[in-house]
Structures are given as C-alpha cells and as structure tokens.
Amino acid sequence: MLNSQTKKKLLKLFNKLEESEIHSESLRQILCSQEEFEPYSVFKKISNNGYISCQEIYHLLQQNGLIVQLEQVTPIIKWYSQKCDNRLTYGDFLQIVLPANNLELRQLVSQKPTFSKEISYEIEYGVCRIFYKEVQIADEIQPYKQDLIQTPDFDIRMAFQTIDQFNSGFIQMDLLEHFVNRDCNALMRRLDQNRDSQIDLEDFRIALEAQYGNVHSSKSTTTSTVTSIKQIEVQNQFPNRRAKQSVAKHIDRNKKIVQQKKVQCYDMDYLAEALKIISELEFENEFRKEELGYLQYDFLELFSFFDQDKTGKLAPGDVKAALEELEIYPTQSQLYLWMKRYDIDRDGKWNIREFLAAFKPINYQKINIRQLDKEILNAVKNVIKTEIENEVAIECVKKKLSQRPNFNLKSLFTVITSNQIIIEKELRTFLENHGVYLDDKNRELLMRRFDRNQQQYITYSDFLNEMQPKQPKL
C-alpha cells in the first residue's frame, strides 16, 4: 500500500487531471454547440490518408497562431490512439472533440450528414483550441507526474491496488469516488481511456506515466514551452478578418431561417447549457485565484505593480504595460474582454475594488503577508492567462446565443422568473428543469458573475449586461 505522502501526491495529480478535464469539456461543448460543426468534414481537412499524425496537428496549430513544439503534440496521439500506432483514426478524433457529459449533443453532432462546404474560421479555431488545451494539459501535469513517480515507494501497480480494494482488476466509479472522497465524473472521463466506464491497469498506467522525456530530467526540461505568446498575438489577432467574414455569413444564413416563435424550448435548453459552461469556466477562474490566495501576498502591493503612475485607477494602457512586464501579450480585444468583465462601474478603468475582484478569491483569509516574489508572480500570471482565455470562450458562447433566430433575452428572463428579479432558487429550478445540475459552489460563482453589486439577486439589467456579447460590433 502507498504511504500517506504518496497518496497526497496521487490526489494532487488527480485534482489537476479533473480540473483540466472540466475545461476541456467546456471547449468541446462550445464547439459542438455551433450548428456549422460537422466532425467528419473537419477530420478530412486535417487528416492525410484517413489518419491524423503529430505533424498534421502541429501544422494546424501553427497555421492558427498557436505555437507549440512538435514533441508537445505527441501526448495527444499517445493518449487518444486506441490502436497505439502513433496516429488518430476518425473514432479517436471523435473522442477528442465530442462532449462526454452531454450525450444528446454528442449524438446530435456525431450523426450530422457530411457536407463539402469550406470550414469556417470559428470551427477550425474551435478545434485548434481543443488540441491546444490538450497540449497544455500534458505540459501542466508533467511536474505532478514526475513528483509522484520519483517518490521512493511509488509503484503503478501498487497505486492501482490501493484504489481497487477488491482486487477485481478494474476501478469503477464508486471505488474512485471512495478514494478521492467526492464526486468525480470529470476525473473518470479523463482516466477511462477506452470509454468502457471502468479503469483497467493499462488505462491507469497511461494516465500516470510521464508524457515525454526522462522522468529524472531536470526541472528546466519540464518547463512549459507553450510560451510564444508574442507570436500568438501577431499571428492570431481575435477576432480577425476571416472570423468577421465567417460570422457575417453565419448571421446571414440564420436570418434566412428565422422562425416566428418568441421563445423555443431549444432556446431555453441552449441557455441552460451556456450557463453551465460559464459556471464551469468561473470555477476554473476561482481555482486559480485560490491558488494565488494561498500564497498570502499583499494585494495592495500587486495593485501598485499595475498602477505605475499612482493615480488609483488602471486604464487599459496601464494594465497592458504591466502584463507585458509579466511577459503576457493579449490582443486588444482579449484585454478589452478581461477588463470589461470586472469593470463594475463601466467607466473603462479599474479601481482597486474592481482590480481585487479579478485576483482575490471569495473565501480569502489574511494570515501572514509576504512581499511579491517569483512564486507569487507566476501564480498571478496563471490567474491572468486563465481568466483571459475563459473570457474569450464565454464571449464565443454569448455570440452563439445572440445569433440564434429570434433569440430574445427579455422573454427568457421572464421564463426564469415571474418577478422583476431572479433569486438563486429560481435560477437553480430553471437549470434543473433543463437537465443542468450545479453544485453549491458553481451556482454561487454563477450568481456572483451576474450579481456584481452583491444584492443576492439578478435584475433584468444584470442579466442583459452579462448575456449580451461584450465585444463592440466591427
């Protein structure tokens, strides 16, 4: 059996895998919710001779401005290739891009007829985001795996048997939940490589072994090389001309198929799914803030780091300059979305309260304060990168909603509540009536995103402000 320290390291790895899977699932649902997405046509565009290789994924990411090393793509093939032949079949590709916890959407997308039209920028970039996220996952969990594998008493078979208490040769959901002491649907999806609802020793081994390199290599070899952010900014402005043209075509096509119903059941289902995705991304944001909060740093010192001219207000230029000092290079629209998210008084700038909202976790307890150091700044960078990436993803969800024929936020608001405000109980009832079940924390985070003034309810103005796309129409 594993000792307590080794178990803690295994649980840390599981926590990281679960967090990563939740984000990946959000990206899958965003992609598959787009009416234009038809997986076989995308597969044919990427693949050569009916298979997708590392080189083809690498070139696809490069063409879309997502700069990675070729070796960083290898873990995607290694993890998802059922034949273990260093290439992906169409079935493997479906496991990567189709949602796992929305079976209705999964079935709908997988049964779409193949078409020969040109693939839009949104679809291609949506697929790239999923591949890129898988690269990031492999890169981020590598240190956790190495830390576990280098533990003197660690053995993969022994770790497997620690969870498989009945020596049945496989781990089912109840055993996994008993080991981690919580619900673990996302973790099960990530570990269950062949999707047979159980984890055998081979699944377990693939999930825990180092993705690339020698497990005894130095720390520098495991540092992420997915860091050419400046190149990404130059090559992948968001939204660019191709995106605008594609969105324009999509809107025109929708106008031709407008139906004369104010609120359709599918609209309500779609809104519920959108709210679910938003809550999951908010959960990831909060997780990053909590990681930062554990370091007990001085929030005022961090604000001063951004507020170089000491005015007490942060304009976009101030924020951009501080981000560049941290080697983060967002595009103009990415910076706009991130600042808009926390701009409560809507003056285009951040005061200290708004700044703290971007970095401070909900349940923060100040114990000992330490000065900014490299560890704290790295955690700050993780918060910023996660929040910017998630704001772009949420904006995509909102745009998709706004482009639905006759989609009417006022009508949907009145469906959720018969009063002038939405309280948490009404939001929960609406979501559960449409098949979305959020735990208390996710629901609290969702309410807080809408209820910026912390009044414990959502007004129509709050609802409209949050659900309308924030990017200016170009």
PDB file of C-alpha atoms in Angstrom, residues 202-444:
ATOM      1  CA  GLU A 202      -3.381  -0.099 -18.735  1.00  0.00           C
ATOM      2  CA  ASP A 203      -5.630   2.980 -18.550  1.00  0.00           C
ATOM      3  CA  PHE A 204      -4.114   3.750 -15.169  1.00  0.00           C
ATOM      4  CA  ARG A 205      -0.542   3.302 -16.384  1.00  0.00           C
ATOM      5  CA  ILE A 206      -1.020   5.577 -19.407  1.00  0.00           C
ATOM      6  CA  ALA A 207      -2.608   8.249 -17.226  1.00  0.00           C
ATOM      7  CA  LEU A 208       0.252   8.246 -14.684  1.00  0.00           C
ATOM      8  CA  GLU A 209       3.393   7.690 -16.716  1.00  0.00           C
ATOM      9  CA  ALA A 210       5.484  10.673 -17.842  1.00  0.00           C
ATOM     10  CA  GLN A 211       4.260  12.041 -21.196  1.00  0.00           C
ATOM     11  CA  TYR A 212       7.661  12.811 -22.647  1.00  0.00           C
ATOM     12  CA  GLY A 213      11.265  12.970 -21.606  1.00  0.00           C
ATOM     13  CA  ASN A 214      13.126  11.124 -18.866  1.00  0.00           C
ATOM     14  CA  VAL A 215      11.368  11.173 -15.519  1.00  0.00           C
ATOM     15  CA  HIS A 216      14.665  12.055 -13.900  1.00  0.00           C
ATOM     16  CA  SER A 217      15.362  15.013 -16.187  1.00  0.00           C
ATOM     17  CA  SER A 218      15.962  18.407 -14.665  1.00  0.00           C
ATOM     18  CA  LYS A 219      13.213  20.858 -13.893  1.00  0.00           C
ATOM     19  CA  SER A 220      14.164  23.000 -16.851  1.00  0.00           C
ATOM     20  CA  THR A 221      13.255  20.225 -19.264  1.00  0.00           C
ATOM     21  CA  THR A 222       9.702  20.072 -17.913  1.00  0.00           C
ATOM     22  CA  THR A 223       9.058  23.795 -18.045  1.00  0.00           C
ATOM     23  CA  SER A 224       6.312  24.644 -20.480  1.00  0.00           C
ATOM     24  CA  THR A 225       7.436  25.634 -23.941  1.00  0.00           C
ATOM     25  CA  VAL A 226       3.958  26.716 -24.966  1.00  0.00           C
ATOM     26  CA  THR A 227       5.011  30.280 -24.263  1.00  0.00           C
ATOM     27  CA  SER A 228       5.422  32.098 -27.577  1.00  0.00           C
ATOM     28  CA  ILE A 229       2.598  34.440 -26.660  1.00  0.00           C
ATOM     29  CA  LYS A 230       4.010  37.349 -28.648  1.00  0.00           C
ATOM     30  CA  GLN A 231       3.976  35.188 -31.761  1.00  0.00           C
ATOM     31  CA  ILE A 232       0.410  34.148 -30.999  1.00  0.00           C
ATOM     32  CA  GLU A 233      -0.593  37.810 -30.764  1.00  0.00           C
ATOM     33  CA  VAL A 234       0.979  38.618 -34.126  1.00  0.00           C
ATOM     34  CA  GLN A 235      -0.373  35.573 -35.949  1.00  0.00           C
ATOM     35  CA  ASN A 236      -3.748  35.179 -34.288  1.00  0.00           C
ATOM     36  CA  GLN A 237      -5.492  38.509 -33.658  1.00  0.00           C
ATOM     37  CA  PHE A 238      -9.001  37.818 -32.280  1.00  0.00           C
ATOM     38  CA  PRO A 239     -11.284  38.450 -33.994  1.00  0.00           C
ATOM     39  CA  ASN A 240      -9.502  38.770 -37.362  1.00  0.00           C
ATOM     40  CA  ARG A 241     -10.812  39.373 -40.853  1.00  0.00           C
ATOM     41  CA  ARG A 242     -11.574  35.718 -41.547  1.00  0.00           C
ATOM     42  CA  ALA A 243     -13.546  35.500 -38.330  1.00  0.00           C
ATOM     43  CA  LYS A 244     -15.598  38.591 -39.168  1.00  0.00           C
ATOM     44  CA  GLN A 245     -16.411  37.297 -42.643  1.00  0.00           C
ATOM     45  CA  SER A 246     -17.388  33.891 -41.290  1.00  0.00           C
ATOM     46  CA  VAL A 247     -19.592  35.385 -38.560  1.00  0.00           C
ATOM     47  CA  ALA A 248     -21.255  37.650 -41.143  1.00  0.00           C
ATOM     48  CA  LYS A 249     -22.069  34.644 -43.333  1.00  0.00           C
ATOM     49  CA  HIS A 250     -23.395  32.791 -40.299  1.00  0.00           C
ATOM     50  CA  ILE A 251     -25.683  35.684 -39.347  1.00  0.00           C
ATOM     51  CA  ASP A 252     -26.989  35.981 -42.923  1.00  0.00           C
ATOM     52  CA  ARG A 253     -27.718  32.276 -43.022  1.00  0.00           C
ATOM     53  CA  ASN A 254     -29.571  32.478 -39.704  1.00  0.00           C
ATOM     54  CA  LYS A 255     -31.700  35.391 -40.917  1.00  0.00           C
ATOM     55  CA  LYS A 256     -32.976  33.270 -43.763  1.00  0.00           C
ATOM     56  CA  ILE A 257     -34.241  30.558 -41.399  1.00  0.00           C
ATOM     57  CA  VAL A 258     -35.861  32.777 -38.775  1.00  0.00           C
ATOM     58  CA  GLN A 259     -38.869  31.167 -37.147  1.00  0.00           C
ATOM     59  CA  GLN A 260     -41.625  33.282 -35.661  1.00  0.00           C
ATOM     60  CA  LYS A 261     -41.617  31.910 -32.119  1.00  0.00           C
ATOM     61  CA  LYS A 262     -40.511  34.171 -29.301  1.00  0.00           C
ATOM     62  CA  VAL A 263     -39.126  31.508 -27.008  1.00  0.00           C
ATOM     63  CA  GLN A 264     -38.489  27.979 -28.179  1.00  0.00           C
ATOM     64  CA  CYS A 265     -37.780  25.103 -25.844  1.00  0.00           C
ATOM     65  CA  TYR A 266     -34.445  24.620 -27.562  1.00  0.00           C
ATOM     66  CA  ASP A 267     -33.549  28.239 -26.748  1.00  0.00           C
ATOM     67  CA  MET A 268     -34.119  27.548 -23.065  1.00  0.00           C
ATOM     68  CA  ASP A 269     -32.056  24.341 -23.251  1.00  0.00           C
ATOM     69  CA  TYR A 270     -29.319  26.231 -25.029  1.00  0.00           C
ATOM     70  CA  LEU A 271     -29.360  28.998 -22.405  1.00  0.00           C
ATOM     71  CA  ALA A 272     -29.125  26.410 -19.629  1.00  0.00           C
ATOM     72  CA  GLU A 273     -26.143  24.748 -21.320  1.00  0.00           C
ATOM     73  CA  ALA A 274     -24.496  28.146 -21.831  1.00  0.00           C
ATOM     74  CA  LEU A 275     -24.933  28.975 -18.143  1.00  0.00           C
ATOM     75  CA  LYS A 276     -23.433  25.610 -17.252  1.00  0.00           C
ATOM     76  CA  ILE A 277     -20.351  26.290 -19.386  1.00  0.00           C
ATOM     77  CA  ILE A 278     -19.993  29.770 -17.879  1.00  0.00           C
ATOM     78  CA  SER A 279     -20.195  28.345 -14.347  1.00  0.00           C
ATOM     79  CA  GLU A 280     -17.505  25.765 -15.124  1.00  0.00           C
ATOM     80  CA  LEU A 281     -15.179  28.425 -16.505  1.00  0.00           C
ATOM     81  CA  GLU A 282     -15.885  30.631 -13.473  1.00  0.00           C
ATOM     82  CA  PHE A 283     -14.982  27.655 -11.282  1.00  0.00           C
ATOM     83  CA  GLU A 284     -11.628  27.398 -13.033  1.00  0.00           C
ATOM     84  CA  ASN A 285     -11.045  31.135 -12.557  1.00  0.00           C
ATOM     85  CA  GLU A 286     -11.808  30.795  -8.847  1.00  0.00           C
ATOM     86  CA  PHE A 287      -9.490  27.810  -8.564  1.00  0.00           C
ATOM     87  CA  ARG A 288      -6.621  29.901  -9.945  1.00  0.00           C
ATOM     88  CA  LYS A 289      -7.464  32.740  -7.548  1.00  0.00           C
ATOM     89  CA  GLU A 290      -7.446  30.318  -4.613  1.00  0.00           C
ATOM     90  CA  GLU A 291      -4.022  29.017  -5.666  1.00  0.00           C
ATOM     91  CA  LEU A 292      -2.825  32.623  -5.617  1.00  0.00           C
ATOM     92  CA  GLY A 293      -4.584  33.392  -2.330  1.00  0.00           C
ATOM     93  CA  TYR A 294      -2.817  30.508  -0.550  1.00  0.00           C
ATOM     94  CA  LEU A 295       0.463  32.380  -1.051  1.00  0.00           C
ATOM     95  CA  GLN A 296      -0.743  35.145   1.306  1.00  0.00           C
ATOM     96  CA  TYR A 297       0.586  38.021  -0.777  1.00  0.00           C
ATOM     97  CA  ASP A 298      -0.114  41.748  -0.414  1.00  0.00           C
ATOM     98  CA  PHE A 299      -2.974  42.716  -2.792  1.00  0.00           C
ATOM     99  CA  LEU A 300      -2.132  46.405  -2.430  1.00  0.00           C
ATOM    100  CA  GLU A 301       1.448  45.760  -3.494  1.00  0.00           C
ATOM    101  CA  LEU A 302       0.164  43.934  -6.580  1.00  0.00           C
ATOM    102  CA  PHE A 303      -2.152  46.861  -7.362  1.00  0.00           C
ATOM    103  CA  SER A 304       0.838  49.220  -7.081  1.00  0.00           C
ATOM    104  CA  PHE A 305       2.712  46.974  -9.534  1.00  0.00           C
ATOM    105  CA  PHE A 306      -0.038  47.721 -12.092  1.00  0.00           C
ATOM    106  CA  ASP A 307      -0.631  51.341 -11.011  1.00  0.00           C
ATOM    107  CA  GLN A 308       2.759  52.731 -12.012  1.00  0.00           C
ATOM    108  CA  ASP A 309       1.585  56.350 -12.209  1.00  0.00           C
ATOM    109  CA  LYS A 310      -0.088  56.116  -8.761  1.00  0.00           C
ATOM    110  CA  THR A 311      -3.478  57.518  -9.850  1.00  0.00           C
ATOM    111  CA  GLY A 312      -5.537  54.842  -8.099  1.00  0.00           C
ATOM    112  CA  LYS A 313      -7.166  53.927 -11.438  1.00  0.00           C
ATOM    113  CA  LEU A 314      -5.980  51.439 -14.035  1.00  0.00           C
ATOM    114  CA  ALA A 315      -6.597  52.356 -17.671  1.00  0.00           C
ATOM    115  CA  PRO A 316      -6.162  49.713 -20.399  1.00  0.00           C
ATOM    116  CA  GLY A 317      -2.703  51.104 -21.134  1.00  0.00           C
ATOM    117  CA  ASP A 318      -1.631  50.633 -17.513  1.00  0.00           C
ATOM    118  CA  VAL A 319      -2.854  47.045 -17.477  1.00  0.00           C
ATOM    119  CA  LYS A 320      -1.252  46.264 -20.844  1.00  0.00           C
ATOM    120  CA  ALA A 321       2.117  47.656 -19.677  1.00  0.00           C
ATOM    121  CA  ALA A 322       2.027  45.544 -16.504  1.00  0.00           C
ATOM    122  CA  LEU A 323       1.071  42.419 -18.463  1.00  0.00           C
ATOM    123  CA  GLU A 324       3.951  42.936 -20.869  1.00  0.00           C
ATOM    124  CA  GLU A 325       6.291  43.180 -17.884  1.00  0.00           C
ATOM    125  CA  LEU A 326       4.915  39.773 -16.882  1.00  0.00           C
ATOM    126  CA  GLU A 327       5.535  38.553 -20.469  1.00  0.00           C
ATOM    127  CA  ILE A 328       1.824  38.265 -21.221  1.00  0.00           C
ATOM    128  CA  TYR A 329       0.765  39.756 -24.552  1.00  0.00           C
ATOM    129  CA  PRO A 330      -3.017  39.763 -25.042  1.00  0.00           C
ATOM    130  CA  THR A 331      -4.606  41.133 -28.175  1.00  0.00           C
ATOM    131  CA  GLN A 332      -6.590  44.345 -27.913  1.00  0.00           C
ATOM    132  CA  SER A 333      -9.916  42.523 -27.902  1.00  0.00           C
ATOM    133  CA  GLN A 334      -8.734  39.977 -25.309  1.00  0.00           C
ATOM    134  CA  LEU A 335      -7.643  42.798 -22.989  1.00  0.00           C
ATOM    135  CA  TYR A 336     -10.971  44.576 -23.610  1.00  0.00           C
ATOM    136  CA  LEU A 337     -12.975  41.480 -22.649  1.00  0.00           C
ATOM    137  CA  TRP A 338     -10.961  40.840 -19.498  1.00  0.00           C
ATOM    138  CA  MET A 339     -11.194  44.415 -18.247  1.00  0.00           C
ATOM    139  CA  LYS A 340     -14.893  44.639 -19.149  1.00  0.00           C
ATOM    140  CA  ARG A 341     -15.551  41.548 -17.027  1.00  0.00           C
ATOM    141  CA  TYR A 342     -14.574  43.361 -13.806  1.00  0.00           C
ATOM    142  CA  ASP A 343     -15.437  46.953 -14.752  1.00  0.00           C
ATOM    143  CA  ILE A 344     -18.396  47.241 -12.364  1.00  0.00           C
ATOM    144  CA  ASP A 345     -18.975  50.997 -12.737  1.00  0.00           C
ATOM    145  CA  ARG A 346     -18.432  50.764 -16.533  1.00  0.00           C
ATOM    146  CA  ASP A 347     -16.013  53.695 -16.771  1.00  0.00           C
ATOM    147  CA  GLY A 348     -13.466  51.780 -18.855  1.00  0.00           C
ATOM    148  CA  LYS A 349     -10.965  51.629 -15.977  1.00  0.00           C
ATOM    149  CA  TRP A 350     -10.359  49.532 -12.877  1.00  0.00           C
ATOM    150  CA  ASN A 351     -10.443  50.983  -9.380  1.00  0.00           C
ATOM    151  CA  ILE A 352      -8.893  48.987  -6.556  1.00  0.00           C
ATOM    152  CA  ARG A 353     -12.168  47.188  -5.755  1.00  0.00           C
ATOM    153  CA  GLU A 354     -12.539  46.042  -9.370  1.00  0.00           C
ATOM    154  CA  PHE A 355      -8.878  45.033  -9.511  1.00  0.00           C
ATOM    155  CA  LEU A 356      -9.253  42.910  -6.379  1.00  0.00           C
ATOM    156  CA  ALA A 357     -12.285  41.183  -7.892  1.00  0.00           C
ATOM    157  CA  ALA A 358     -10.017  39.918 -10.683  1.00  0.00           C
ATOM    158  CA  PHE A 359      -7.470  38.382  -8.304  1.00  0.00           C
ATOM    159  CA  LYS A 360      -8.968  37.797  -4.866  1.00  0.00           C
ATOM    160  CA  PRO A 361     -10.799  34.506  -4.141  1.00  0.00           C
ATOM    161  CA  ILE A 362     -14.208  34.595  -2.481  1.00  0.00           C
ATOM    162  CA  ASN A 363     -13.168  32.983   0.791  1.00  0.00           C
ATOM    163  CA  TYR A 364      -9.837  34.699   1.358  1.00  0.00           C
ATOM    164  CA  GLN A 365      -8.402  34.780   4.871  1.00  0.00           C
ATOM    165  CA  LYS A 366      -5.405  37.015   5.501  1.00  0.00           C
ATOM    166  CA  ILE A 367      -2.954  35.404   7.912  1.00  0.00           C
ATOM    167  CA  ASN A 368       0.621  36.350   7.054  1.00  0.00           C
ATOM    168  CA  ILE A 369       1.533  38.800   4.327  1.00  0.00           C
ATOM    169  CA  ARG A 370       4.594  38.282   2.163  1.00  0.00           C
ATOM    170  CA  GLN A 371       6.122  40.534  -0.453  1.00  0.00           C
ATOM    171  CA  LEU A 372       5.797  39.837  -4.158  1.00  0.00           C
ATOM    172  CA  ASP A 373       8.296  37.243  -5.316  1.00  0.00           C
ATOM    173  CA  LYS A 374       8.771  34.954  -8.296  1.00  0.00           C
ATOM    174  CA  GLU A 375       6.388  32.287  -6.977  1.00  0.00           C
ATOM    175  CA  ILE A 376       3.624  34.837  -6.405  1.00  0.00           C
ATOM    176  CA  LEU A 377       4.111  36.472  -9.805  1.00  0.00           C
ATOM    177  CA  ASN A 378       3.932  33.067 -11.514  1.00  0.00           C
ATOM    178  CA  ALA A 379       0.610  32.433  -9.741  1.00  0.00           C
ATOM    179  CA  VAL A 380      -0.576  35.907 -10.819  1.00  0.00           C
ATOM    180  CA  LYS A 381       0.308  35.025 -14.416  1.00  0.00           C
ATOM    181  CA  ASN A 382      -1.709  31.789 -14.134  1.00  0.00           C
ATOM    182  CA  VAL A 383      -4.753  33.767 -12.950  1.00  0.00           C
ATOM    183  CA  ILE A 384      -4.448  36.296 -15.782  1.00  0.00           C
ATOM    184  CA  LYS A 385      -3.916  33.736 -18.553  1.00  0.00           C
ATOM    185  CA  THR A 386      -6.799  31.568 -17.333  1.00  0.00           C
ATOM    186  CA  GLU A 387      -9.210  34.495 -16.979  1.00  0.00           C
ATOM    187  CA  ILE A 388      -8.373  35.954 -20.405  1.00  0.00           C
ATOM    188  CA  GLU A 389      -8.709  32.582 -22.106  1.00  0.00           C
ATOM    189  CA  ASN A 390     -12.014  31.913 -20.355  1.00  0.00           C
ATOM    190  CA  GLU A 391     -13.444  35.357 -21.160  1.00  0.00           C
ATOM    191  CA  VAL A 392     -12.775  34.705 -24.846  1.00  0.00           C
ATOM    192  CA  ALA A 393     -14.526  31.326 -24.528  1.00  0.00           C
ATOM    193  CA  ILE A 394     -17.523  32.879 -22.733  1.00  0.00           C
ATOM    194  CA  GLU A 395     -17.738  35.594 -25.393  1.00  0.00           C
ATOM    195  CA  CYS A 396     -17.979  32.849 -28.027  1.00  0.00           C
ATOM    196  CA  VAL A 397     -20.891  31.306 -26.108  1.00  0.00           C
ATOM    197  CA  LYS A 398     -22.692  34.657 -25.913  1.00  0.00           C
ATOM    198  CA  LYS A 399     -22.188  35.367 -29.602  1.00  0.00           C
ATOM    199  CA  LYS A 400     -23.588  31.989 -30.473  1.00  0.00           C
ATOM    200  CA  LEU A 401     -26.658  32.674 -28.346  1.00  0.00           C
ATOM    201  CA  SER A 402     -27.181  36.140 -29.829  1.00  0.00           C
ATOM    202  CA  GLN A 403     -27.090  34.735 -33.372  1.00  0.00           C
ATOM    203  CA  ARG A 404     -29.970  32.335 -32.822  1.00  0.00           C
ATOM    204  CA  PRO A 405     -33.099  33.199 -34.831  1.00  0.00           C
ATOM    205  CA  ASN A 406     -35.481  35.357 -32.753  1.00  0.00           C
ATOM    206  CA  PHE A 407     -33.405  34.771 -29.629  1.00  0.00           C
ATOM    207  CA  ASN A 408     -34.929  37.076 -27.019  1.00  0.00           C
ATOM    208  CA  LEU A 409     -33.232  37.642 -23.654  1.00  0.00           C
ATOM    209  CA  LYS A 410     -36.219  39.514 -22.234  1.00  0.00           C
ATOM    210  CA  SER A 411     -38.510  36.566 -22.920  1.00  0.00           C
ATOM    211  CA  LEU A 412     -36.024  34.122 -21.429  1.00  0.00           C
ATOM    212  CA  PHE A 413     -35.670  36.286 -18.331  1.00  0.00           C
ATOM    213  CA  THR A 414     -39.434  36.095 -17.778  1.00  0.00           C
ATOM    214  CA  VAL A 415     -39.277  32.307 -18.224  1.00  0.00           C
ATOM    215  CA  ILE A 416     -36.798  32.048 -15.351  1.00  0.00           C
ATOM    216  CA  THR A 417     -38.754  34.360 -13.028  1.00  0.00           C
ATOM    217  CA  SER A 418     -42.252  35.795 -12.843  1.00  0.00           C
ATOM    218  CA  ASN A 419     -40.923  38.701 -10.787  1.00  0.00           C
ATOM    219  CA  GLN A 420     -38.587  41.540 -11.667  1.00  0.00           C
ATOM    220  CA  ILE A 421     -35.570  39.735 -10.225  1.00  0.00           C
ATOM    221  CA  ILE A 422     -34.016  36.248 -10.295  1.00  0.00           C
ATOM    222  CA  ILE A 423     -33.101  34.740  -6.943  1.00  0.00           C
ATOM    223  CA  GLU A 424     -30.779  31.747  -6.586  1.00  0.00           C
ATOM    224  CA  LYS A 425     -33.638  29.293  -6.034  1.00  0.00           C
ATOM    225  CA  GLU A 426     -35.304  30.324  -9.319  1.00  0.00           C
ATOM    226  CA  LEU A 427     -32.021  30.009 -11.207  1.00  0.00           C
ATOM    227  CA  ARG A 428     -31.491  26.542  -9.774  1.00  0.00           C
ATOM    228  CA  THR A 429     -35.036  25.467 -10.690  1.00  0.00           C
ATOM    229  CA  PHE A 430     -34.615  26.718 -14.277  1.00  0.00           C
ATOM    230  CA  LEU A 431     -31.302  24.905 -14.730  1.00  0.00           C
ATOM    231  CA  GLU A 432     -32.511  21.619 -13.251  1.00  0.00           C
ATOM    232  CA  ASN A 433     -35.700  21.719 -15.343  1.00  0.00           C
ATOM    233  CA  HIS A 434     -33.405  21.731 -18.366  1.00  0.00           C
ATOM    234  CA  GLY A 435     -31.060  18.986 -17.206  1.00  0.00           C
ATOM    235  CA  VAL A 436     -28.280  21.096 -15.664  1.00  0.00           C
ATOM    236  CA  TYR A 437     -27.292  20.321 -12.072  1.00  0.00           C
ATOM    237  CA  LEU A 438     -24.710  22.587 -10.446  1.00  0.00           C
ATOM    238  CA  ASP A 439     -23.193  22.114  -7.015  1.00  0.00           C
ATOM    239  CA  ASP A 440     -23.435  24.923  -4.442  1.00  0.00           C
ATOM    240  CA  LYS A 441     -20.075  26.467  -5.309  1.00  0.00           C
ATOM    241  CA  ASN A 442     -20.647  26.561  -9.065  1.00  0.00           C
ATOM    242  CA  ARG A 443     -24.096  28.063  -8.529  1.00  0.00           C
ATOM    243  CA  GLU A 444     -22.666  30.694  -6.177  1.00  0.00           C
TER     244      GLU A 444
END
